[in-house]
Amino acid sequence: MSKPRRITELTIELTPEESDLLAIVADGETKRISYGTLREKILDNVATLQGWARYDDTTYTTGSAFLVTAGAADVVLPNNASGSIETHMHSDVPFYNPDTQKIQVENDGDVYAMTLAFRAKAASNPSTGDGFYIRLGNTVGTPYSRVRKDFYWPKTDTNWYYFHEIIEFYADSDFVTNGNAIQVHANGVNAQFAEIIYFIQRIQNHRAV
């Protein structure tokens, strides 16, 4: 029988094989696990920390658009999520609820990136400075309305335009409890919206461990 060697005497192996065994010491007991099994467990856990979902509205099209009245109060940008993909969320909470029209988050402290894809146009000839903005709503404690983007129409242009906008936000406790919504406001002239898609990614999971 070969004499046991110290760790410092072992050959350094930078490319371990799947079948190589590793020693793990816990509560005074030494156990073993293969490198391949340990690697898969780590990768599985890392994968569940993030995730994504997509929600497509099928109600509003360029032939029957959602109208936002200029100067009126902000309204929620609608999405019935009739076409949706949620198989890769890795979350107990859907990222969007079409019944409440709200974005949902799982944990206080989570971080998300959201892509809004849609088409929009001025309903009548716009003047200089006319346009619209999209934003999140405020919650108790966090001024999410600062997560906002302003858009301006080319003068006298009433063509349909494609938009692909990305916003990022973290979740506070009120967001977890009550959700939040994408709101839109038109300035100067009415605005029309169609072909709305929400693509939401969780890029940091702040779950308790």
CSV table of C-alpha atoms in Angstrom, one decimal:
chain,number,residue,atom,x,y,z
A,1,MET,CA,0.0,0.0,0.0
A,2,SER,CA,1.4,3.4,-0.9
A,3,LYS,CA,2.1,5.8,1.8
A,4,PRO,CA,-0.5,8.7,2.1
A,5,ARG,CA,0.9,12.0,0.9
A,6,ARG,CA,0.3,15.5,2.2
A,7,ILE,CA,-1.8,17.9,0.0
A,8,THR,CA,1.4,19.9,-0.7
A,9,GLU,CA,3.0,16.7,-2.1
A,10,LEU,CA,0.1,16.1,-4.6
A,11,THR,CA,0.5,16.8,-8.3
A,12,ILE,CA,-1.3,20.0,-9.3
A,13,GLU,CA,-4.1,19.1,-11.8
A,14,LEU,CA,-5.6,22.1,-13.6
A,15,THR,CA,-7.9,20.1,-15.9
A,16,PRO,CA,-9.7,17.5,-13.6
A,17,GLU,CA,-11.7,14.7,-15.2
A,18,GLU,CA,-15.4,14.2,-14.6
A,19,SER,CA,-14.7,11.1,-12.6
A,20,ASP,CA,-12.0,12.6,-10.3
A,21,LEU,CA,-13.0,12.4,-6.6
A,22,LEU,CA,-12.9,15.4,-4.3
A,23,ALA,CA,-12.8,15.3,-0.5
A,24,ILE,CA,-15.3,17.4,1.4
A,25,VAL,CA,-15.1,17.8,5.2
A,26,ALA,CA,-18.3,18.9,7.0
A,27,ASP,CA,-19.1,18.5,10.8
A,28,GLY,CA,-15.9,16.5,11.3
A,29,GLU,CA,-16.9,14.0,8.7
A,30,THR,CA,-15.0,13.5,5.4
A,31,LYS,CA,-17.2,12.7,2.4
A,32,ARG,CA,-16.3,12.4,-1.3
A,33,ILE,CA,-18.0,13.7,-4.5
A,34,SER,CA,-16.9,13.5,-8.1
A,35,TYR,CA,-15.8,16.6,-9.8
A,36,GLY,CA,-18.4,16.1,-12.5
A,37,THR,CA,-21.3,15.9,-9.9
A,38,LEU,CA,-20.0,18.9,-8.0
A,39,ARG,CA,-19.7,20.9,-11.3
A,40,GLU,CA,-23.2,20.1,-12.3
A,41,LYS,CA,-24.7,21.1,-8.9
A,42,ILE,CA,-22.9,24.4,-9.0
A,43,LEU,CA,-24.0,25.1,-12.6
A,44,ASP,CA,-27.6,24.2,-11.8
A,45,ASN,CA,-27.6,26.6,-8.8
A,46,VAL,CA,-26.0,29.4,-10.8
A,47,ALA,CA,-28.6,29.0,-13.6
A,48,THR,CA,-31.5,29.4,-11.2
A,49,LEU,CA,-30.2,32.7,-9.9
A,50,GLN,CA,-31.2,34.4,-13.1
A,51,GLY,CA,-33.9,34.0,-15.7
A,52,TRP,CA,-36.1,35.6,-18.3
A,53,ALA,CA,-39.6,35.8,-19.7
A,54,ARG,CA,-41.3,37.4,-22.7
A,55,TYR,CA,-44.8,38.8,-22.9
A,56,ASP,CA,-46.5,39.8,-26.2
A,57,ASP,CA,-49.6,41.8,-26.5
A,58,THR,CA,-52.0,40.7,-29.2
A,59,THR,CA,-54.7,43.3,-28.8
A,60,TYR,CA,-53.2,46.4,-30.3
A,61,THR,CA,-51.9,46.5,-33.9
A,62,THR,CA,-51.1,49.3,-36.3
A,63,GLY,CA,-54.6,48.8,-37.7
A,64,SER,CA,-56.2,49.1,-34.2
A,65,ALA,CA,-53.8,51.0,-32.0
A,66,PHE,CA,-53.8,52.0,-28.4
A,67,LEU,CA,-54.5,55.8,-28.2
A,68,VAL,CA,-52.9,58.0,-25.6
A,69,THR,CA,-54.5,61.4,-25.3
A,70,ALA,CA,-52.0,64.3,-25.2
A,71,GLY,CA,-51.9,66.1,-21.9
A,72,ALA,CA,-54.0,63.6,-20.0
A,73,ALA,CA,-52.8,61.7,-16.9
A,74,ASP,CA,-50.2,59.0,-17.4
A,75,VAL,CA,-51.7,55.6,-18.4
A,76,VAL,CA,-50.4,52.1,-18.3
A,77,LEU,CA,-48.9,50.7,-21.5
A,78,PRO,CA,-51.1,47.7,-22.0
A,79,ASN,CA,-50.0,44.1,-22.6
A,80,ASN,CA,-52.4,41.2,-22.5
A,81,ALA,CA,-49.5,38.7,-22.6
A,82,SER,CA,-51.5,36.4,-24.9
A,83,GLY,CA,-48.2,35.3,-26.4
A,84,SER,CA,-45.8,34.6,-23.6
A,85,ILE,CA,-42.7,32.5,-22.7
A,86,GLU,CA,-42.1,31.8,-19.0
A,87,THR,CA,-40.3,28.5,-19.1
A,88,HIS,CA,-36.9,30.0,-18.3
A,89,MET,CA,-37.8,32.4,-15.4
A,90,HIS,CA,-36.5,30.3,-12.5
A,91,SER,CA,-38.8,32.2,-10.3
A,92,ASP,CA,-41.9,31.3,-8.2
A,93,VAL,CA,-43.3,34.7,-9.2
A,94,PRO,CA,-44.2,35.5,-12.8
A,95,PHE,CA,-42.3,38.6,-14.0
A,96,TYR,CA,-45.6,40.1,-15.3
A,97,ASN,CA,-49.3,39.8,-14.5
A,98,PRO,CA,-51.6,40.6,-17.4
A,99,ASP,CA,-54.6,40.8,-15.2
A,100,THR,CA,-53.2,43.7,-13.1
A,101,GLN,CA,-51.0,45.0,-16.0
A,102,LYS,CA,-48.1,45.0,-13.5
A,103,ILE,CA,-44.5,43.9,-13.5
A,104,GLN,CA,-43.8,41.6,-10.7
A,105,VAL,CA,-40.6,40.8,-8.8
A,106,GLU,CA,-39.7,37.9,-6.4
A,107,ASN,CA,-37.2,39.3,-3.8
A,108,ASP,CA,-36.5,42.6,-2.2
A,109,GLY,CA,-33.1,43.6,-3.7
A,110,ASP,CA,-33.4,41.7,-7.0
A,111,VAL,CA,-32.1,43.5,-10.1
A,112,TYR,CA,-33.9,43.4,-13.4
A,113,ALA,CA,-33.4,44.5,-17.0
A,114,MET,CA,-36.5,45.1,-19.1
A,115,THR,CA,-36.7,45.5,-22.8
A,116,LEU,CA,-39.8,47.3,-24.2
A,117,ALA,CA,-40.4,46.7,-27.9
A,118,PHE,CA,-43.3,48.5,-29.6
A,119,ARG,CA,-44.3,50.6,-32.5
A,120,ALA,CA,-45.6,54.2,-32.1
A,121,LYS,CA,-46.7,57.2,-34.1
A,122,ALA,CA,-48.2,60.7,-33.7
A,123,ALA,CA,-51.9,60.6,-34.3
A,124,SER,CA,-51.7,64.0,-36.1
A,125,ASN,CA,-49.0,66.3,-37.4
A,126,PRO,CA,-46.7,67.0,-34.5
A,127,SER,CA,-44.9,70.3,-33.9
A,128,THR,CA,-41.4,70.8,-32.5
A,129,GLY,CA,-41.2,69.4,-29.0
A,130,ASP,CA,-44.2,67.1,-29.3
A,131,GLY,CA,-43.6,63.5,-28.2
A,132,PHE,CA,-44.2,61.1,-25.4
A,133,TYR,CA,-42.4,59.4,-22.5
A,134,ILE,CA,-42.5,56.0,-20.8
A,135,ARG,CA,-41.7,55.4,-17.1
A,136,LEU,CA,-42.1,53.2,-14.1
A,137,GLY,CA,-44.6,54.3,-11.4
A,138,ASN,CA,-43.4,55.3,-7.9
A,139,THR,CA,-43.6,53.0,-4.9
A,140,VAL,CA,-43.5,53.8,-1.2
A,141,GLY,CA,-39.9,54.7,-0.6
A,142,THR,CA,-38.4,54.6,-4.1
A,143,PRO,CA,-38.9,57.2,-6.9
A,144,TYR,CA,-39.1,54.7,-9.8
A,145,SER,CA,-40.6,57.5,-12.0
A,146,ARG,CA,-37.0,58.5,-12.6
A,147,VAL,CA,-36.7,55.4,-14.6
A,148,ARG,CA,-38.0,57.3,-17.6
A,149,LYS,CA,-37.2,58.0,-21.2
A,150,ASP,CA,-38.5,60.9,-23.4
A,151,PHE,CA,-39.1,60.7,-27.2
A,152,TYR,CA,-39.8,63.5,-29.7
A,153,TRP,CA,-41.6,63.2,-33.0
A,154,PRO,CA,-40.0,64.5,-36.2
A,155,LYS,CA,-42.0,67.6,-37.1
A,156,THR,CA,-45.1,66.9,-39.2
A,157,ASP,CA,-44.2,63.2,-39.3
A,158,THR,CA,-47.1,60.7,-38.7
A,159,ASN,CA,-45.3,57.5,-39.8
A,160,TRP,CA,-45.1,54.4,-37.6
A,161,TYR,CA,-41.7,54.0,-35.8
A,162,TYR,CA,-40.1,51.0,-34.2
A,163,PHE,CA,-38.9,51.4,-30.6
A,164,HIS,CA,-36.6,49.0,-28.6
A,165,GLU,CA,-35.8,50.5,-25.2
A,166,ILE,CA,-34.1,49.0,-22.2
A,167,ILE,CA,-34.6,50.0,-18.6
A,168,GLU,CA,-33.0,48.6,-15.4
A,169,PHE,CA,-34.3,48.6,-11.9
A,170,TYR,CA,-33.9,47.0,-8.5
A,171,ALA,CA,-36.8,45.8,-6.4
A,172,ASP,CA,-37.8,47.3,-3.1
A,173,SER,CA,-40.2,45.7,-0.6
A,174,ASP,CA,-43.2,47.7,-1.9
A,175,PHE,CA,-42.4,46.5,-5.5
A,176,VAL,CA,-42.4,43.0,-4.2
A,177,THR,CA,-45.8,43.5,-2.5
A,178,ASN,CA,-47.7,45.6,-5.1
A,179,GLY,CA,-45.8,45.3,-8.4
A,180,ASN,CA,-45.2,48.2,-10.7
A,181,ALA,CA,-46.3,49.2,-14.2
A,182,ILE,CA,-45.0,50.8,-17.4
A,183,GLN,CA,-46.7,54.2,-17.8
A,184,VAL,CA,-46.9,56.4,-20.9
A,185,HIS,CA,-47.7,60.1,-21.4
A,186,ALA,CA,-48.2,62.0,-24.7
A,187,ASN,CA,-47.2,65.6,-25.1
A,188,GLY,CA,-48.5,68.1,-27.8
A,189,VAL,CA,-50.4,65.5,-29.9
A,190,ASN,CA,-52.1,62.2,-29.3
A,191,ALA,CA,-49.9,59.1,-29.7
A,192,GLN,CA,-50.7,55.7,-30.9
A,193,PHE,CA,-49.0,52.4,-29.8
A,194,ALA,CA,-49.0,48.9,-31.2
A,195,GLU,CA,-47.2,45.5,-31.2
A,196,ILE,CA,-46.1,45.8,-27.6
A,197,ILE,CA,-43.6,43.3,-26.2
A,198,TYR,CA,-42.2,43.1,-22.7
A,199,PHE,CA,-38.9,41.1,-22.3
A,200,ILE,CA,-37.8,40.9,-18.7
A,201,GLN,CA,-34.6,39.5,-17.3
A,202,ARG,CA,-33.6,39.0,-13.7
A,203,ILE,CA,-29.8,39.8,-13.7
A,204,GLN,CA,-29.3,39.5,-9.9
A,205,ASN,CA,-31.2,37.2,-7.5
A,206,HIS,CA,-31.1,38.5,-3.9
A,207,ARG,CA,-32.9,35.5,-2.4
A,208,ALA,CA,-32.2,34.7,1.2
A,209,VAL,CA,-29.7,31.9,1.7
